[in-house]
Each structure stands twice: as C-alpha cells, then as structure tokens.
Amino acid sequence: MSEGTALGTQLAAPAPETSFSSTVAARIDANIGFIYIDNPPVNALSHSVRSGLSAAVRTFSDAPGVQAIIVIGKGQTFPAGADIREFGRPIEEPALNAVNLSIEACRKPVIAAIHGTALGGGLEIALACHFRIALASARLGLPEVKLGVIPGAGGTQRLPRLIGIEQALRAIATSRILDAAEALQLGLVDAIVADDLHAHAIRFAQQVIAEGRPLRLVRDLQDKLAPASAGVFDEFESNLPARLRNRLAATRAIRSVRNAAALPFDEGLRKEREYVEECKASPQSAALQYVFFAERAAFKFDGYIAGALAGPEPLVGIAGAGALRTPLAAALLIGGCRVLLFDQNARALSDASSAIVERLERLSSKGRIASRQELQSLTAALEVTSEAASLRHCTAVIEVEPDMLSSKSAIVGALSALVGEKTALITTTALLSVDEIAAASRRPANVVGMHFFIPASTMRQVEIVRTDRSSNLAASIAVELSRRLEKIPVVSRDCDGFVGDRTLRAYLKEAIAILEEGVPAAHIDAALRDFGMAHGPFELCDFIGLDLAQRILDGRSGPGETGTKLIDLQRAGTPDGMPAHAGTSIPKILAAAIVERCLLAAAAEAKRLVAEGIVSRPSDVDIVWVNGLGFPEHCGGPLFWATQTTASVQR
Ligand code: T1G
C-alpha cells in the first residue's frame, strides 16, 4: 500500500448490515468482514460497543467466507476511549481487555481503519489488531493520565512493543497525542492514506490476503523492548513536567511501561490492571474526571445559540492598539477566522499587520503551523482597513484598547455606531465594569466582555462577561470564538473581579493576613507551591506584576484606607529578612494550615459568586482556577477541593 495515493476502489453494492448491539453493526463485503462502531459523538467504548464488537469478531472469526476483518468507526472518529461516564460503576463484561485479547487471538487478519481521534481504549483496540491504517488527518494517543488513570486494556504493554520504551513513556505518561505522520514514522500505524479510508482499508486487506502476510501480534514483538536501563525510567520520572509531578497516574504509567520491558506480557497486563484500579480509587482521578466534564459544561449556558459564529470562516474585526492585538489576531487566524484589522492611522495599521505576520512566521518555525502553504493561507486571511465602515460586515468586533474606562468607553461607543445589528461587540477589559463600558454603546445588547488570563498566548481560560442587556447571540458568539481560540470559556455576570480576580482577591487577602501574623512570605509561597499551585500567592503577584496585582487586590473602588500595599510588603521582604520566595522547608502542620486558610477563603468567595448568580454552576469557578490561576488540575479546583477536605467551607 503506498500511503497518500488516492487509490479508489469501486465497491459492489454493499451487503445489508447485521446488528450485534445497539452500537455495533457488521456486514460481509466479498471476502471481508466490516465491523462498524456507531456510538456518537465519539464512539466511546460503552458496554454495548464492547459486547457488540466481541460478538462480531467471534462471528467473523468462524465465518468461512471471511478472510479478513476491518474495524472502523462511523461518524467523526474511531473510538476515542472508554466511556468515562461508566467509570464510577462496576465493569460489565466483556471488559475491554477481554475484547482486545479476542481480537489478537483471531486467526484471521484484523485491521483497524482509523480516522478522527483514536484515543485511550480506542487506540488500545487498534493495538490489539494485527494491522493499522489511518487517515492522514487522524490523531492517536493514550491520554488516560489526564483523567487520573492509566491505559487499562493493554496500552502500556503493547505500545512500547510497537514504538519503543521512550516514545511510549512520552505518549502515555504525558498524554502526548501523535499525528498520523508521526505514528507512521514510529511504526504505530502501517500506512496512512489521504482520503477514502473505507476503500483503502479494503485495498489493504486484499493485499494482506493476497500476500498471505503472517498475522502480526503486537504482544509477541520484542525487538523494540531493548533492555531499557532502570535509569531511563527514573530519569523520565524526575523530568516530568511540574503539573504531573504529584500525579499518581503518571508514576503508575511509568511503572507499567517499565513492566513491559521486564515482565512477560500476561504478567505485565495483570499488573496494569492493578494500577488502573489503584488510580481509579484515587481522589485525583475523581477530580480530573470532574474537570473534564466541567470544561465541557462551561460552553453551555441558558440561551446558548449553537452555530452563532456564522460560517466556517467568520470575519472578526479587531480595533484598538493594546498589547493583545497581535497575539489575538494570530490566534484567531489559526482558529480559522478571517481577521479585519482596523486602525485609522495607516502607519500604525501597517506596523500592526507586520507584527501579526511576523508572529505567524515565528509560530510556523516552532511547528505550530503545519506548512508554508498553511502559513500563506493564514496570512491571506488577514485584511486591514482604515475605513471604520468596513467593520459592519464582521460577525464580531473585538476592541483591544488599553484597560482604561475612558478609552474603552470611547471605542465601544464609536464602534457601536458602525457594526451590524447582530455583530458581537467585545470589550477585552480585565478589571473594568462591562456594564459601564456597555453604557457608552448605542447597542448595549451587542456588548459582552472577554477577559483573557495572562499570558493570553498560553493560558487556556477566558471569562465571557455578560451585562444584564447582553443578548444571547453576542454571548454565544464570544463562547464560539473561545473555541476557535482553543480556550475554555466561563460565562459570568458583571461584578468586581468577575470570577477569577474576585476569588483571587479573597485568597490574596488571606495570604496577607497570615503574613501579618508573622509567617514569612517565602513560607506562605512554599506551602501553596508544594500543594501544587503554579506559583505561591506572593510569587503570583510578582509574576503578573505588582501594579496589576495591586489593582486586583484593591478592586474597582481603588485602594481603601486599610488597603495593603503589596509594594511595601515586597520592599520589606519577609519579617525575618529572608529573600522573598527563597527555597524553604516548613513544618507540614503549618503548611497545611496555610493552604487550608488561603484556599477556603477562595472557596467561600466562590460560593458567594454562585449564590449571587454571577456564574451558573460551581464548577465554572473551579475551572477558572485550574485553567487561569494555576490550581493543580488533579485537585479539581478550590470548591471541589474544599468539598473533599474535612474542613467546612462555611466561614
Ligand atoms: N466518554 C464519554 N463521553 C465522552 C468521552 C468519553 N471518553 N469523550 C468525549 N465525550 C463527550 C463529551 O463529554 C461531550 O459530551 C462530547 O463527547 C463531545 O466531546 C480503557 C480507561 C475525543 C478529542 O480521554 O479528548 O479509554 O458535552 O466536546 O472537542 O484504557 O472529547 O456533548 O454532552 O470534547 O470534538 C480516554 C476524551 C478515556 C478522550 C473530542 N479517552 N475525549 O473532542 O468534543 S479512558 C479520552 C476527548 C480510557 C482505557 C481507558 C475529546 C475528543 P457533551 P468534546 P471534541
């Protein structure tokens, strides 16, 4: 099979399909048995899929006319993993492991035809097959560690046998997803095809039959398991990224891959199962699965209009000269939007346009943009204008003026006279009242806020701030733009600090209170960092800049008489004169008390936000902390964490 060639095969009229369960059907086409998995939206491997797949393989295995079997997903993807919604329940037989062992033991070639995202248990099915072909656009991975578990159907034993120990460690312990080209290069798939997966799968199967190719059982492959020294695993574990350092599932994934090199296959499989059960019972897996569903729930709000971002390439205007202009324009272009850059000053417009193209070129050199051709098409989607009237064609116009009420009100007021009746007019304020900015608009219903957490280029969180008059359409457009920007939106009403800064304020005030009781800032930072926060509270103030941190702390009313001056704290250093943020070890009981006080203060403020209707669900606050404020994902967020600790959140 030559990959990438468009080799069509005219199919005879297909034979009727036979149902093996509510989500698995099969049919015989000439000498090939097709098994279709049809469990939208992602072909998750719920019980009906496992039982239907098992029955179909057994049937075709015994069918005399069938010489090869093809497993293929209907809809958007090959199975994307176990059904996470079944995790909390006892496994109904057949377990996926058993299904995979039956596929592997089949005496006829079983071929996985992969498109979309073959993830988790889906990839494990493909690994149990004798051959694998994939569409060039497919992605493959074992991201179970993101859910606090490890691959539990042979992935940690079979993947290393196909791609080697070190590549398998990266894929499993850090949930690294491979594109089809890399999968081919590593030997994870046998061929990739440009299109028409169905026809190519038939062609591949006929070749295997014609050549009498011996079945390739991954479990029997040993050559890539070259004895890996213990140092490889220890070094890999010590170099895990910070977010995985305290992650039980990452350590168990490494241990299970280590077993692949050290133990017989069936023994390694048995140990893998033990680790899965241990991880499933851990609080971390509960928290990570909570975050998984919370992030998806956040995209929906009462009144959400699906498809609000009209068309595949919506035109998004950007107006204003703030620092957000370049990264936002580049991200919108990469997200498939056309961008209309507006500036009345021709020179400023030219400079801004050049800055955006340079950023795209930098991203391209880092591999974020796949090819020169894609870079050219992204650059071509950037339009510039000094004619304000051109903005009326935009689905959304985003102002990126510096965060001052005068400049934001002026630009929103001016733009509101220009944009179309259904255009979302988005203000990117971090600290100002969206209500007040919208008051300057002739069309307040069009106005919503988008607060990007800094650095905007890396933080996944964005707050969509609705005023009482924001239309559902404007809010829905902003949510859909978040998806194009690969960000997680949380829809908030307007209040001082929205969701993140308001709860961060409570957290910082508690940290300052502890400092004023005589605990050094370095101790407070160390306690929260050891808990898993990306930064301690005072480190965070340094990271975002003391000026912004002070404005967050003071709120919209500005510095009160009793307001603490962070700059004074910094100048004073810590009471015992230690350099702030020095490495330090503090008594565990003190560290626990510091963590509890600071996080319970944030949790209490989060409960007030929910009670006031600022957000529609508690999990929205949690994912703002996880994706915007560096809270450890495997603890779920301050509210989830508070319900898991013994302490009461009542304050
Ligand atoms: N189980 C149940 N529901 C799932 C699901 C899953 N595995 N994956 C997605 N959904 C739901 C999701 O909640 C949403 O529902 C809808 O599908 C669309 O998802 C045995 C134990 C596949 C890349 O970790 O990464 O296999 O909100 O909005 O952006 O060893 O979903 O519409 O009601 O994310 O196109 C391993 C998790 C599982 C993959 C698609 N697999 N999913 O992204 O859509 S553990 C994963 C994803 C496992 C084995 C182990 C993404 C996606 P609703 P979406 P998307």
XYZ file of C-alpha atoms and ligand atoms in Angstrom:
706
model
C 0.000 0.000 0.000
C 1.553 3.294 -0.956
C 0.475 5.893 1.531
C -1.082 9.115 0.407
C -2.125 7.983 -3.071
C -5.758 8.360 -3.899
C -6.457 4.786 -4.878
C -10.216 4.442 -5.302
C -11.821 1.032 -5.368
C -15.254 0.688 -6.825
C -17.391 -1.076 -4.262
C -20.114 -3.515 -5.246
C -23.496 -2.708 -3.743
C -22.902 -3.242 -0.025
C -24.455 -6.272 1.666
C -27.009 -5.465 4.398
C -25.632 -4.776 7.862
C -26.277 -7.076 10.800
C -26.627 -5.518 14.248
C -24.556 -7.086 17.006
C -25.644 -4.486 19.577
C -27.282 -1.078 19.629
C -23.939 0.478 18.662
C -22.173 -2.190 16.577
C -23.200 -3.423 13.155
C -21.314 -5.549 10.645
C -21.521 -6.757 7.105
C -19.598 -9.008 4.752
C -18.381 -7.451 1.524
C -16.923 -10.115 -0.759
C -14.305 -11.844 1.442
C -14.006 -9.070 4.031
C -15.959 -8.631 7.254
C -16.611 -4.997 8.188
C -17.352 -4.148 11.825
C -18.803 -0.657 12.308
C -18.805 1.079 15.679
C -21.558 3.680 15.822
C -21.858 5.321 19.256
C -21.953 9.092 18.669
C -20.489 11.537 19.337
C -17.064 9.936 19.896
C -17.748 6.180 19.645
C -16.951 5.815 23.361
C -16.471 2.153 24.294
C -19.575 1.703 26.411
C -20.817 -1.788 27.227
C -22.888 -2.099 24.056
C -19.808 -1.367 21.938
C -17.653 -3.891 23.778
C -20.266 -6.648 23.640
C -21.164 -5.970 20.000
C -17.514 -5.831 18.918
C -16.708 -9.055 20.748
C -19.677 -10.860 19.183
C -18.888 -9.599 15.685
C -15.232 -10.658 15.875
C -16.279 -14.076 17.105
C -18.826 -14.419 14.278
C -16.400 -13.383 11.530
C -13.635 -15.484 13.033
C -15.808 -18.557 12.418
C -17.363 -17.409 9.094
C -15.797 -19.468 6.273
C -16.193 -16.785 3.601
C -14.432 -14.090 5.626
C -10.683 -13.866 5.024
C -10.001 -10.544 6.791
C -11.806 -8.262 9.248
C -11.841 -4.442 9.250
C -12.840 -2.471 12.373
C -13.922 1.084 11.567
C -15.777 3.888 13.337
C -18.824 5.627 11.943
C -19.254 9.383 12.325
C -16.443 11.684 13.388
C -13.906 9.266 14.771
C -12.532 5.828 15.554
C -13.373 5.120 19.222
C -11.973 7.916 21.400
C -11.741 5.810 24.527
C -13.668 4.108 27.282
C -16.979 5.699 28.247
C -15.862 7.949 31.088
C -19.435 8.012 32.350
C -19.089 4.314 33.197
C -16.021 4.829 35.379
C -17.860 5.014 38.658
C -19.719 1.758 38.007
C -18.644 -1.910 38.114
C -17.400 -3.048 34.714
C -19.996 -5.020 32.772
C -18.370 -7.921 30.899
C -16.834 -8.116 28.436
C -14.161 -5.778 29.722
C -12.141 -4.091 27.021
C -9.112 -6.205 27.877
C -11.046 -9.359 27.062
C -12.283 -7.881 23.780
C -8.730 -6.952 22.825
C -7.395 -10.405 23.670
C -10.113 -11.953 21.462
C -9.149 -9.656 18.561
C -5.478 -10.502 18.997
C -6.236 -14.256 19.151
C -8.335 -14.158 15.972
C -6.783 -16.435 13.348
C -7.750 -14.024 10.549
C -6.125 -10.618 9.978
C -7.968 -7.861 11.880
C -7.258 -4.364 10.525
C -8.067 -1.120 12.356
C -9.097 1.639 9.935
C -8.538 4.850 11.881
C -9.895 8.365 11.395
C -10.515 11.231 13.798
C -9.011 10.670 17.241
C -8.123 7.104 18.218
C -7.570 7.706 21.924
C -7.357 5.602 25.071
C -9.267 2.377 24.747
C -9.858 3.170 21.077
C -6.138 3.086 20.349
C -5.845 0.005 22.568
C -8.302 -1.789 20.276
C -6.161 -0.774 17.306
C -3.036 -2.038 19.102
C -4.704 -5.424 19.589
C -5.442 -5.575 15.844
C -2.838 -7.159 13.567
C -2.558 -4.125 11.298
C -3.492 -0.441 11.425
C -4.100 2.132 8.693
C -5.017 5.736 9.317
C -6.255 8.811 7.531
C -3.533 11.449 7.266
C -5.673 13.727 9.438
C -6.050 11.200 12.254
C -4.576 11.661 15.727
C -3.659 8.848 18.091
C -2.840 8.731 21.782
C -3.276 7.267 25.249
C -4.317 10.333 27.297
C -5.687 8.400 30.278
C -3.292 10.119 32.716
C -5.248 13.336 32.038
C -8.198 11.564 33.656
C -6.161 10.257 36.584
C -5.969 6.689 35.325
C -3.618 4.724 33.050
C -4.362 2.748 29.879
C -6.198 -0.297 31.212
C -6.631 -2.546 28.169
C -3.074 -3.373 27.250
C -1.858 0.031 26.093
C 1.123 0.164 28.457
C 2.212 -3.301 27.291
C 1.562 -3.108 23.559
C 2.544 0.494 22.722
C 6.176 0.087 23.891
C 6.418 -3.069 21.774
C 5.468 -1.051 18.701
C 7.213 2.299 19.180
C 9.841 1.644 21.836
C 10.091 2.450 25.525
C 10.995 6.144 25.414
C 8.358 7.134 22.846
C 5.762 5.117 24.746
C 6.695 6.807 28.015
C 6.174 10.236 26.446
C 2.874 9.230 24.877
C 1.448 7.605 28.000
C 2.889 9.490 30.984
C 2.463 12.950 29.450
C -0.646 12.201 27.328
C 1.165 13.277 24.188
C -1.061 12.892 21.100
C 0.599 11.806 17.827
C -0.474 12.919 14.391
C -0.740 10.267 11.686
C 2.592 11.092 10.066
C 4.490 10.637 13.328
C 2.511 7.488 14.066
C 3.636 6.084 10.706
C 7.212 7.128 11.284
C 7.260 5.455 14.723
C 5.635 2.273 13.407
C 2.360 2.736 15.290
C 0.424 2.500 12.026
C 1.329 0.526 8.892
C 0.080 3.060 6.348
C -1.612 6.430 6.132
C -3.966 7.451 3.343
C -5.076 10.864 2.131
C -8.799 10.107 1.829
C -11.459 7.411 1.312
C -10.411 5.321 4.301
C -13.071 2.702 3.564
C -11.768 1.947 0.069
C -8.146 1.986 1.187
C -8.934 -0.392 4.027
C -10.384 -2.855 1.538
C -7.309 -2.477 -0.646
C -5.005 -3.020 2.336
C -6.943 -6.112 3.421
C -6.860 -7.614 -0.060
C -3.088 -7.128 -0.159
C -2.666 -8.835 3.206
C -4.803 -11.739 1.978
C -3.060 -11.972 -1.388
C 0.397 -11.919 0.195
C -0.651 -14.344 2.886
C 1.009 -11.906 5.249
C 1.587 -13.524 8.660
C -0.504 -12.095 11.482
C 1.500 -9.552 13.467
C 0.596 -9.887 17.153
C 1.991 -6.846 18.956
C 2.241 -8.859 22.192
C 4.919 -11.029 20.515
C 7.111 -8.122 19.375
C 10.282 -7.825 21.443
C 12.843 -6.001 19.292
C 11.816 -2.519 20.447
C 11.920 -3.539 24.084
C 15.695 -3.405 24.081
C 16.573 -3.757 27.737
C 15.971 -0.234 28.966
C 18.162 0.583 31.930
C 16.392 1.452 35.167
C 17.926 4.883 34.751
C 15.714 5.605 31.742
C 12.582 5.349 33.857
C 13.968 7.138 36.895
C 15.294 9.949 34.729
C 11.993 10.231 32.843
C 10.063 10.405 36.116
C 12.378 13.048 37.570
C 11.920 15.167 34.433
C 8.118 15.045 34.424
C 6.574 18.496 33.890
C 5.586 20.240 37.150
C 1.862 19.629 36.575
C 2.484 15.855 36.627
C 4.976 15.706 39.479
C 2.393 14.782 42.110
C 0.220 12.860 39.637
C -0.294 9.253 40.845
C -1.382 8.089 37.374
C 1.816 9.385 35.767
C 4.007 7.423 38.181
C 1.928 4.255 37.701
C 2.040 4.676 33.918
C 5.839 4.807 34.057
C 5.922 1.743 36.298
C 3.613 -0.170 33.925
C 5.718 0.674 30.883
C 8.748 -0.450 32.877
C 6.975 -3.796 33.375
C 6.569 -4.134 29.611
C 10.346 -4.316 29.360
C 10.808 -6.526 32.402
C 7.863 -8.939 32.649
C 6.142 -11.470 30.372
C 3.205 -9.888 28.516
C 0.393 -11.501 30.549
C 2.102 -10.610 33.834
C 2.527 -7.024 32.651
C -1.154 -6.967 31.690
C -2.154 -8.208 35.130
C -0.060 -5.540 36.882
C -1.507 -2.889 34.554
C -4.981 -3.829 35.753
C -3.865 -3.447 39.384
C -2.549 0.052 38.699
C -5.793 1.021 36.925
C -7.861 0.008 39.956
C -5.493 1.865 42.299
C -5.719 5.032 40.187
C -9.490 4.797 39.706
C -9.904 4.749 43.507
C -7.749 7.863 43.945
C -9.180 11.328 44.736
C -7.051 12.608 41.842
C -8.988 10.628 39.237
C -12.290 11.888 40.663
C -11.010 15.459 40.418
C -9.657 15.066 36.886
C -12.858 13.494 35.589
C -14.821 16.301 37.269
C -12.652 18.855 35.433
C -13.089 17.006 32.127
C -16.875 17.318 32.229
C -16.824 20.759 33.877
C -14.772 22.162 30.974
C -17.359 20.860 28.506
C -20.304 22.082 30.537
C -18.802 25.580 30.626
C -19.504 26.056 26.906
C -23.246 25.809 27.560
C -25.375 28.450 29.250
C -29.089 29.192 29.308
C -29.771 30.809 25.963
C -26.653 29.473 24.238
C -27.111 29.521 20.457
C -25.192 26.747 18.705
C -23.639 27.835 15.427
C -23.720 31.506 16.462
C -20.375 32.083 14.745
C -21.783 32.233 11.258
C -19.964 30.248 8.593
C -16.692 28.269 8.520
C -14.524 31.380 8.208
C -16.210 34.142 10.226
C -14.907 37.676 9.790
C -13.699 39.095 13.104
C -12.721 42.762 13.400
C -10.005 43.931 15.752
C -9.839 47.591 16.751
C -7.511 49.302 19.183
C -3.808 49.380 19.889
C -3.383 47.361 23.066
C -0.820 44.598 23.620
C -3.464 41.927 22.997
C -3.838 42.922 19.323
C -1.036 40.827 17.841
C -1.452 37.546 19.785
C -5.235 37.702 19.480
C -5.180 38.311 15.724
C -2.718 35.460 15.194
C -4.764 33.090 17.361
C -7.999 33.984 15.532
C -6.344 33.338 12.169
C -5.022 29.954 13.359
C -8.533 29.234 14.664
C -9.894 29.539 11.144
C -11.291 33.083 11.331
C -10.684 35.866 8.848
C -9.398 38.967 10.644
C -10.134 42.568 9.677
C -7.594 44.794 11.416
C -8.827 48.356 11.818
C -6.766 51.444 12.596
C -7.348 54.956 11.332
C -3.604 55.519 11.277
C -2.157 53.953 8.134
C 1.353 53.657 9.585
C 0.099 52.031 12.783
C -2.007 49.692 10.657
C 0.995 48.654 8.590
C 3.130 48.070 11.686
C 0.383 46.045 13.351
C -0.109 43.932 10.233
C 3.629 43.243 10.002
C 3.754 42.299 13.678
C 0.961 39.770 13.165
C 2.630 38.203 10.115
C 5.923 38.001 11.999
C 4.175 36.247 14.861
C 2.633 33.726 12.462
C 6.066 33.097 10.969
C 7.534 32.551 14.436
C 4.739 30.114 15.275
C 5.349 28.365 11.974
C 9.046 27.971 12.747
C 8.028 26.357 16.058
C 5.791 23.850 14.273
C 2.526 25.417 15.436
C 1.596 25.923 11.752
C 1.947 22.770 9.712
C 3.255 24.050 6.388
C 4.348 27.095 4.376
C 1.118 26.720 2.391
C -0.968 26.952 5.568
C 1.105 29.957 6.685
C 0.362 31.679 3.405
C -3.364 30.993 3.649
C -3.445 32.311 7.229
C -1.611 35.446 6.187
C -4.037 35.874 3.282
C -6.947 35.748 5.762
C -5.614 38.898 7.440
C -7.234 42.030 6.000
C -6.558 45.620 7.040
C -8.670 48.771 6.790
C -8.688 52.388 7.868
C -12.346 52.606 6.879
C -14.391 52.107 10.037
C -17.463 51.415 7.940
C -15.870 48.134 6.771
C -16.413 46.724 10.259
C -20.146 46.425 9.685
C -19.533 43.150 7.793
C -17.975 41.489 10.833
C -19.608 38.744 12.907
C -17.738 40.159 15.884
C -15.549 43.182 16.556
C -13.082 42.942 19.429
C -11.638 46.117 20.927
C -8.159 45.807 22.392
C -7.604 49.315 23.724
C -5.520 49.733 26.925
C -7.605 48.938 30.014
C -8.843 52.433 30.901
C -12.537 53.288 31.166
C -12.176 56.397 29.028
C -10.509 54.646 26.086
C -12.714 51.550 26.303
C -15.921 53.579 26.501
C -14.826 55.778 23.618
C -14.005 52.941 21.266
C -17.086 50.885 22.181
C -19.255 53.951 21.713
C -17.724 54.665 18.308
C -17.840 51.052 17.145
C -21.461 50.603 18.236
C -22.441 53.155 15.594
C -20.656 51.172 12.895
C -21.217 47.473 13.483
C -24.061 45.389 12.154
C -27.212 44.812 14.208
C -26.121 41.250 15.067
C -22.419 41.923 15.444
C -20.974 40.982 18.816
C -19.098 43.979 20.185
C -16.491 42.511 22.513
C -14.528 44.534 25.054
C -11.367 42.902 26.396
C -11.315 44.517 29.796
C -9.618 42.769 32.717
C -10.696 44.992 35.567
C -13.347 47.456 34.424
C -17.106 47.146 34.625
C -18.546 45.801 31.391
C -21.849 47.362 32.433
C -20.178 50.776 32.472
C -18.427 50.246 29.147
C -21.651 48.981 27.544
C -23.439 52.136 28.721
C -21.419 54.017 26.093
C -22.765 51.764 23.351
C -25.717 52.606 21.151
C -26.367 48.880 21.095
C -25.787 47.568 24.656
C -27.309 44.213 23.656
C -24.338 43.607 21.359
C -21.753 44.151 24.097
C -20.029 41.402 26.065
C -16.662 41.285 27.821
C -13.850 38.791 27.150
C -11.260 38.686 29.909
C -8.119 36.792 28.834
C -5.903 35.452 31.586
C -2.254 36.378 31.128
C -0.169 35.333 29.384
C -3.010 35.181 26.827
C -0.880 33.123 24.445
C -0.658 30.183 26.851
C -3.450 30.410 29.453
C -6.489 28.360 28.340
C -9.015 30.366 30.391
C -11.209 33.220 29.234
C -14.163 34.837 31.045
C -17.149 35.875 28.942
C -18.829 38.706 30.849
C -22.485 39.402 30.120
C -24.273 42.556 31.204
C -27.982 42.407 32.031
C -28.611 43.562 28.466
C -26.135 41.353 26.597
C -28.007 39.300 24.017
C -27.735 35.515 23.909
C -26.354 35.894 20.385
C -23.490 38.148 21.480
C -22.598 35.837 24.379
C -22.837 32.760 22.133
C -20.559 34.340 19.524
C -17.999 35.068 22.245
C -18.209 31.471 23.506
C -17.734 30.111 19.992
C -14.762 32.439 19.445
C -13.271 30.933 22.614
C -13.476 27.513 20.970
C -11.655 28.831 17.880
C -9.011 30.278 20.225
C -8.695 26.849 21.918
C -9.754 28.401 25.222
C -12.212 27.310 27.879
C -14.898 29.996 28.365
C -16.722 30.650 31.617
C -19.784 32.872 31.276
C -20.036 35.371 34.108
C -22.266 38.260 35.051
C -20.510 41.569 35.638
C -19.092 42.012 39.138
C -15.900 43.425 40.629
C -13.214 40.983 39.512
C -15.606 38.762 37.558
C -14.854 35.163 38.670
C -11.091 34.701 38.833
C -9.936 38.034 40.243
C -12.736 38.240 42.784
C -11.882 34.852 44.269
C -8.149 35.546 43.875
C -8.650 38.735 45.920
C -10.046 36.713 48.836
C -7.137 34.271 48.534
C -4.504 37.061 48.487
C -6.100 38.857 51.442
C -5.890 35.665 53.488
C -2.251 35.217 52.497
C -1.522 38.802 53.565
C -3.345 38.205 56.850
C -1.119 35.180 57.511
C 1.943 37.275 56.600
C 0.867 39.985 59.039
C 0.587 37.321 61.733
C 4.334 36.835 61.284
C 4.656 33.952 58.821
C 7.332 34.775 56.188
C 6.119 35.258 52.606
C 8.594 32.584 51.495
C 6.880 30.073 53.781
C 3.443 31.003 52.505
C 4.579 30.732 48.872
C 6.305 27.410 49.523
C 3.229 25.933 51.179
C 0.926 26.749 48.275
C 3.525 25.756 45.672
C 4.111 22.406 47.376
C 0.331 21.904 47.394
C 0.516 22.168 43.608
C -0.218 25.819 42.751
C 1.885 27.020 39.822
C 3.009 29.980 41.982
C 2.687 30.899 45.634
C 0.452 33.934 46.265
C 3.283 36.481 46.529
C 5.153 34.867 43.628
C 1.948 35.215 41.608
C 1.872 38.956 42.381
C 5.423 39.234 41.080
C 4.553 37.123 38.026
C 1.575 39.214 36.940
C 3.228 42.481 38.017
C 2.722 44.289 41.299
C 0.690 47.053 39.658
C -1.909 44.640 38.244
C -1.842 42.567 41.424
C -2.488 45.705 43.478
C -5.419 46.655 41.229
C -6.867 43.150 41.638
C -6.417 43.364 45.391
C -7.992 46.839 45.646
C -10.861 46.157 43.273
C -12.764 48.795 41.321
C -13.184 51.046 44.371
C -9.424 51.532 44.408
C -7.072 51.446 47.388
C -9.014 51.745 50.620
C -7.554 53.314 53.761
C -6.708 49.883 55.117
C -5.640 48.582 51.724
C -2.343 46.693 51.877
C 0.365 47.948 49.629
C 1.993 44.943 48.003
C 4.955 47.100 47.061
C 5.531 47.785 50.773
C 5.449 44.078 51.529
C 7.933 43.432 48.739
C 10.314 46.191 49.871
C 10.104 44.924 53.441
C 10.885 41.439 52.231
C 9.810 38.872 54.776
C 9.850 39.776 58.503
C 12.823 37.530 59.163
C 14.753 39.181 56.347
C 14.820 36.100 54.142
C 14.846 36.961 50.444
C 11.261 36.631 49.309
C 10.436 33.340 47.600
C 13.632 31.639 48.691
C 13.506 27.862 48.718
C 12.446 26.734 52.157
C 11.045 23.799 54.077
C 8.378 24.489 56.684
C 6.599 22.243 59.205
C 3.885 20.241 57.457
C 1.265 21.271 60.018
C 1.961 24.934 59.292
C 1.939 24.356 55.536
C -1.401 22.546 55.762
C -2.893 25.392 57.783
C -1.667 27.980 55.288
C -3.115 26.020 52.343
C -6.409 25.480 54.107
C -6.883 29.109 55.097
C -5.998 30.542 51.683
C -7.986 28.045 49.624
C -11.012 28.053 51.916
C -11.074 31.845 51.595
C -11.195 31.433 47.809
C -13.830 28.693 48.116
C -16.015 30.811 50.389
C -15.919 33.676 47.872
C -16.685 31.168 45.109
C -19.802 30.037 46.957
C -20.890 33.675 47.237
C -20.391 34.095 43.465
C -22.664 31.112 42.808
C -25.243 32.294 45.342
C -25.336 35.731 43.649
C -25.838 34.137 40.232
C -22.605 35.573 38.849
C -21.874 32.103 37.463
C -24.399 29.393 36.715
C -22.547 26.473 38.315
C -19.849 25.910 40.983
C -17.636 24.015 38.545
C -17.237 27.206 36.474
C -15.261 28.753 39.322
C -13.148 25.627 39.669
C -12.081 25.557 36.048
C -11.181 29.250 36.143
C -8.725 28.375 38.922
C -7.426 25.303 37.110
C -7.011 26.945 33.687
C -6.443 30.562 34.697
C -4.792 30.672 38.109
C -2.518 27.627 38.214
C -4.560 25.448 40.581
C -3.476 21.776 40.321
C -5.907 20.072 37.923
C -5.775 16.812 39.919
C -7.332 18.627 42.903
C -10.301 19.805 40.817
C -10.478 23.483 41.841
C -10.994 25.261 45.189
C -14.664 24.300 45.562
C -14.137 20.668 44.557
C -11.091 20.518 46.824
C -12.997 22.114 49.719
C -15.742 19.502 49.465
C -13.067 16.789 49.512
C -11.251 18.093 52.587
C -12.627 17.640 56.095
C -12.859 21.376 56.677
C -16.205 23.094 56.174
C -16.338 25.897 53.654
C -18.672 27.864 55.922
C -16.809 31.000 57.032
N -16.524 9.124 27.377
C -17.741 9.710 27.478
N -18.074 10.880 26.879
C -17.105 11.475 26.157
C -15.806 10.919 26.014
C -15.538 9.696 26.660
N -14.348 9.095 26.562
N -15.080 11.784 25.244
C -15.884 12.806 24.920
N -17.098 12.629 25.462
C -18.260 13.510 25.312
C -18.013 14.877 25.904
O -18.313 14.865 27.280
C -19.009 15.713 25.110
O -20.296 15.444 25.643
C -18.964 15.069 23.723
O -18.468 13.739 23.917
C -18.049 15.807 22.761
O -16.776 15.908 23.430
C -9.801 1.639 28.862
C -9.746 3.690 30.638
C -12.482 12.879 21.683
C -10.843 14.772 21.386
O -9.510 10.740 27.369
O -10.397 14.163 24.370
O -10.076 4.888 27.398
O -20.807 17.795 26.399
O -16.714 18.425 23.428
O -13.895 18.843 21.222
O -7.562 2.326 28.797
O -13.787 14.581 23.669
O -21.650 16.938 24.183
O -22.588 16.017 26.332
O -14.632 17.049 23.923
O -14.613 17.205 19.379
C -9.583 8.004 27.184
C -11.545 12.157 25.957
C -10.705 7.593 28.082
C -10.625 11.132 25.309
C -13.301 15.114 21.029
N -10.080 8.926 26.175
N -12.243 12.954 24.964
O -13.175 16.482 21.308
O -15.638 17.082 21.596
S -10.173 6.496 29.386
C -10.016 10.255 26.383
C -11.589 13.931 24.271
C -9.809 5.038 28.555
C -8.883 2.780 28.519
C -9.105 3.986 29.350
C -12.432 14.737 23.320
C -12.246 14.351 21.855
P -21.417 16.632 25.643
P -15.892 17.213 23.164
P -14.319 17.493 20.802
